[in-house]
XYZ file of C-alpha atoms in Angstrom:
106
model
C 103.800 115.855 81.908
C 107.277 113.952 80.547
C 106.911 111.930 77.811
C 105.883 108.531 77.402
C 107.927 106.025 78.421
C 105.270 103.412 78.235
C 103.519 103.158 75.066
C 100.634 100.748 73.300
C 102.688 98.022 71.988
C 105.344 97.813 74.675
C 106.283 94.327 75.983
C 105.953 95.149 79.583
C 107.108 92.864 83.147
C 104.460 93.435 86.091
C 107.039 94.420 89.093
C 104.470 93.631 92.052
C 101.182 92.109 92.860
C 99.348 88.890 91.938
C 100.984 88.837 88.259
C 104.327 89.613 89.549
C 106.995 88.532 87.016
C 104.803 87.985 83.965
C 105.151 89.471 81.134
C 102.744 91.312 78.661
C 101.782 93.752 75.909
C 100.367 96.566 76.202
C 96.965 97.299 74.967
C 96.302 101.260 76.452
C 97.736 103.830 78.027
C 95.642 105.773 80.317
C 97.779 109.006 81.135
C 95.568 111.187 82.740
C 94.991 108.603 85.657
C 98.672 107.090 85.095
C 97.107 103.606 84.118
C 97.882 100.739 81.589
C 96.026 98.001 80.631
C 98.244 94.768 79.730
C 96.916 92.031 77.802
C 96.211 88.894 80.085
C 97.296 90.449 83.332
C 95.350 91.578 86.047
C 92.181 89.628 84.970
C 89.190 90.970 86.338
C 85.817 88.564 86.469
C 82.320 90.362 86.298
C 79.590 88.072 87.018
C 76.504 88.997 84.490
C 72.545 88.214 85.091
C 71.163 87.189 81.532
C 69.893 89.850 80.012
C 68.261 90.626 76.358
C 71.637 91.014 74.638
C 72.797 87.663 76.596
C 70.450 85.594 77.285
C 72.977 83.175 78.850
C 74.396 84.990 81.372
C 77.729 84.225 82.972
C 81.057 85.384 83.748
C 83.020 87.969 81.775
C 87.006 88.173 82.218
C 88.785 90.825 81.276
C 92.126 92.635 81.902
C 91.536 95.113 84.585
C 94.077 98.368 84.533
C 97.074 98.740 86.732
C 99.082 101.619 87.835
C 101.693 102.291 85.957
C 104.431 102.244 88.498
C 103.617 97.900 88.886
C 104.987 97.646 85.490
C 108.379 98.520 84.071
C 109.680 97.908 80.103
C 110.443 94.760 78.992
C 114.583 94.663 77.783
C 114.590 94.235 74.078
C 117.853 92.031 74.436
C 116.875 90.104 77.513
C 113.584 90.163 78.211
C 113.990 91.091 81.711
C 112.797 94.824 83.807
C 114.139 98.525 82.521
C 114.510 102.082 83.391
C 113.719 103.955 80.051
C 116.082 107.210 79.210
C 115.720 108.983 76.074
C 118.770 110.141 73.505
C 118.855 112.476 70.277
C 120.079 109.837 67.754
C 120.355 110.875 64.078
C 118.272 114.423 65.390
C 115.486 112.157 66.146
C 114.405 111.496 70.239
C 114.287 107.894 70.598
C 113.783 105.565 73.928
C 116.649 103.380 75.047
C 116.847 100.945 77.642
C 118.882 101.473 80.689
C 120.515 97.732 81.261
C 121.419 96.897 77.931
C 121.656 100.606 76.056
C 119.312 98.935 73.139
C 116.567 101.067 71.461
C 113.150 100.453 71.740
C 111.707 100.471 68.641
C 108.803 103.702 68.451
């Protein structure tokens, strides 16, 4: 496998589905099943009989992972959707975006 192009921390635009066009930031990175999870998108509801540890009960929300190809990098100039190449700058591999030829910070 490449490397990373995605990483925890990334502002990130959802390409297709319910969240389409909002934005986001990362919170994981699941490689193995080439998954992220971003922070307010994709909410998933769970709805929870009280129990011991919650007596109440009630309905959990929480962001739900999406495949990785429904999100692309955030532009660091523009805010809008990247491709992400990498360059050798100063002998050190960095990430730098496509439209606008910035670098993402690592």
């Amino acid at each position: 496998m490449g490397a990373a192009k995605i990483k925890k921390g990334d502002s990130v635009v959802v390409l297709s589905g319910k969240d389409k066009g909002r934005t986001g930031t990362v919170q994981q990175v699941m490689p193995k099943d080439g998954k992220v999870v971003v922070e307010g998108i994709n909410v998933a509801a769970r709805h929870r009989k009280p129990s011991q540890q919650n007596p109440q009960g009630g309905i959990d929300r929480f962001p739900a992972p999406m495949h990785l190809s429904k999100v692309a990098l955030a532009d660091p100039k523009d805010g809008k959707a990247t491709r992400v190449r990498f360059e050798v700058k100063d002998g050190k591999k960095v990430r730098v975006a496509v439209k606008s030829g910035e670098v993402i910070n690592d």
